[in-house]
Amino acid sequence: NLGFADDTTLIAASREELVALLNSLEQHSAAHGLSIHYNKTKVMIVDREHDNH
């Protein structure tokens, strides 16, 4: 049995797309007896339109 699946990366172009990906991940995880701990989840926003580099 797989008890933990760490370091999953989701890449989305919009907030709506990220929500859809998270919902899909949650459904697939639950189907295999896994759960997502959102208190351990981090989101990084990269905005190329406001890139100051």
Tab-separated table of C-alpha atoms in Angstrom:
chain	number	residue	atom	x	y	z
A	1	ASN	CA	0.000	0.000	0.000
A	2	LEU	CA	1.129	3.517	-0.790
A	3	GLY	CA	0.745	5.649	2.306
A	4	PHE	CA	2.298	8.898	1.138
A	5	ALA	CA	2.848	10.614	-2.216
A	6	ASP	CA	4.968	13.718	-1.690
A	7	ASP	CA	6.044	16.612	-3.864
A	8	THR	CA	3.311	16.749	-6.463
A	9	THR	CA	3.502	19.731	-8.822
A	10	LEU	CA	0.496	21.213	-10.604
A	11	ILE	CA	0.934	23.971	-13.191
A	12	ALA	CA	-2.046	26.091	-14.215
A	13	ALA	CA	-2.533	29.205	-16.327
A	14	SER	CA	-5.365	30.551	-14.161
A	15	ARG	CA	-6.924	30.235	-10.730
A	16	GLU	CA	-9.884	28.384	-12.240
A	17	GLU	CA	-7.598	25.872	-13.928
A	18	LEU	CA	-5.728	25.308	-10.652
A	19	VAL	CA	-8.994	24.672	-8.800
A	20	ALA	CA	-10.006	22.149	-11.480
A	21	LEU	CA	-6.630	20.393	-11.220
A	22	LEU	CA	-6.855	20.265	-7.425
A	23	ASN	CA	-10.380	18.850	-7.613
A	24	SER	CA	-9.211	16.187	-10.053
A	25	LEU	CA	-6.200	15.337	-7.889
A	26	GLU	CA	-8.417	15.087	-4.825
A	27	GLN	CA	-10.850	12.732	-6.603
A	28	HIS	CA	-8.092	10.474	-7.913
A	29	SER	CA	-6.334	10.464	-4.547
A	30	ALA	CA	-9.520	9.547	-2.694
A	31	ALA	CA	-10.168	6.711	-5.147
A	32	HIS	CA	-6.846	5.231	-4.041
A	33	GLY	CA	-7.282	5.865	-0.326
A	34	LEU	CA	-5.066	8.962	-0.224
A	35	SER	CA	-5.898	12.454	0.985
A	36	ILE	CA	-4.501	15.924	0.371
A	37	HIS	CA	-3.379	17.894	3.409
A	38	TYR	CA	-4.088	21.461	2.330
A	39	ASN	CA	-2.404	22.834	5.461
A	40	LYS	CA	0.854	21.434	4.016
A	41	THR	CA	0.147	22.721	0.499
A	42	LYS	CA	1.972	25.718	-0.954
A	43	VAL	CA	1.071	27.833	-3.974
A	44	MET	CA	3.620	29.827	-5.956
A	45	ILE	CA	2.322	32.491	-8.326
A	46	VAL	CA	4.483	33.451	-11.289
A	47	ASP	CA	3.239	36.510	-13.155
A	48	ARG	CA	5.257	37.206	-16.288
A	49	GLU	CA	3.311	40.407	-17.030
A	50	HIS	CA	4.731	42.010	-13.883
A	51	ASP	CA	8.215	40.503	-14.020
A	52	ASN	CA	10.737	43.051	-12.724
A	53	HIS	CA	13.866	41.120	-13.740
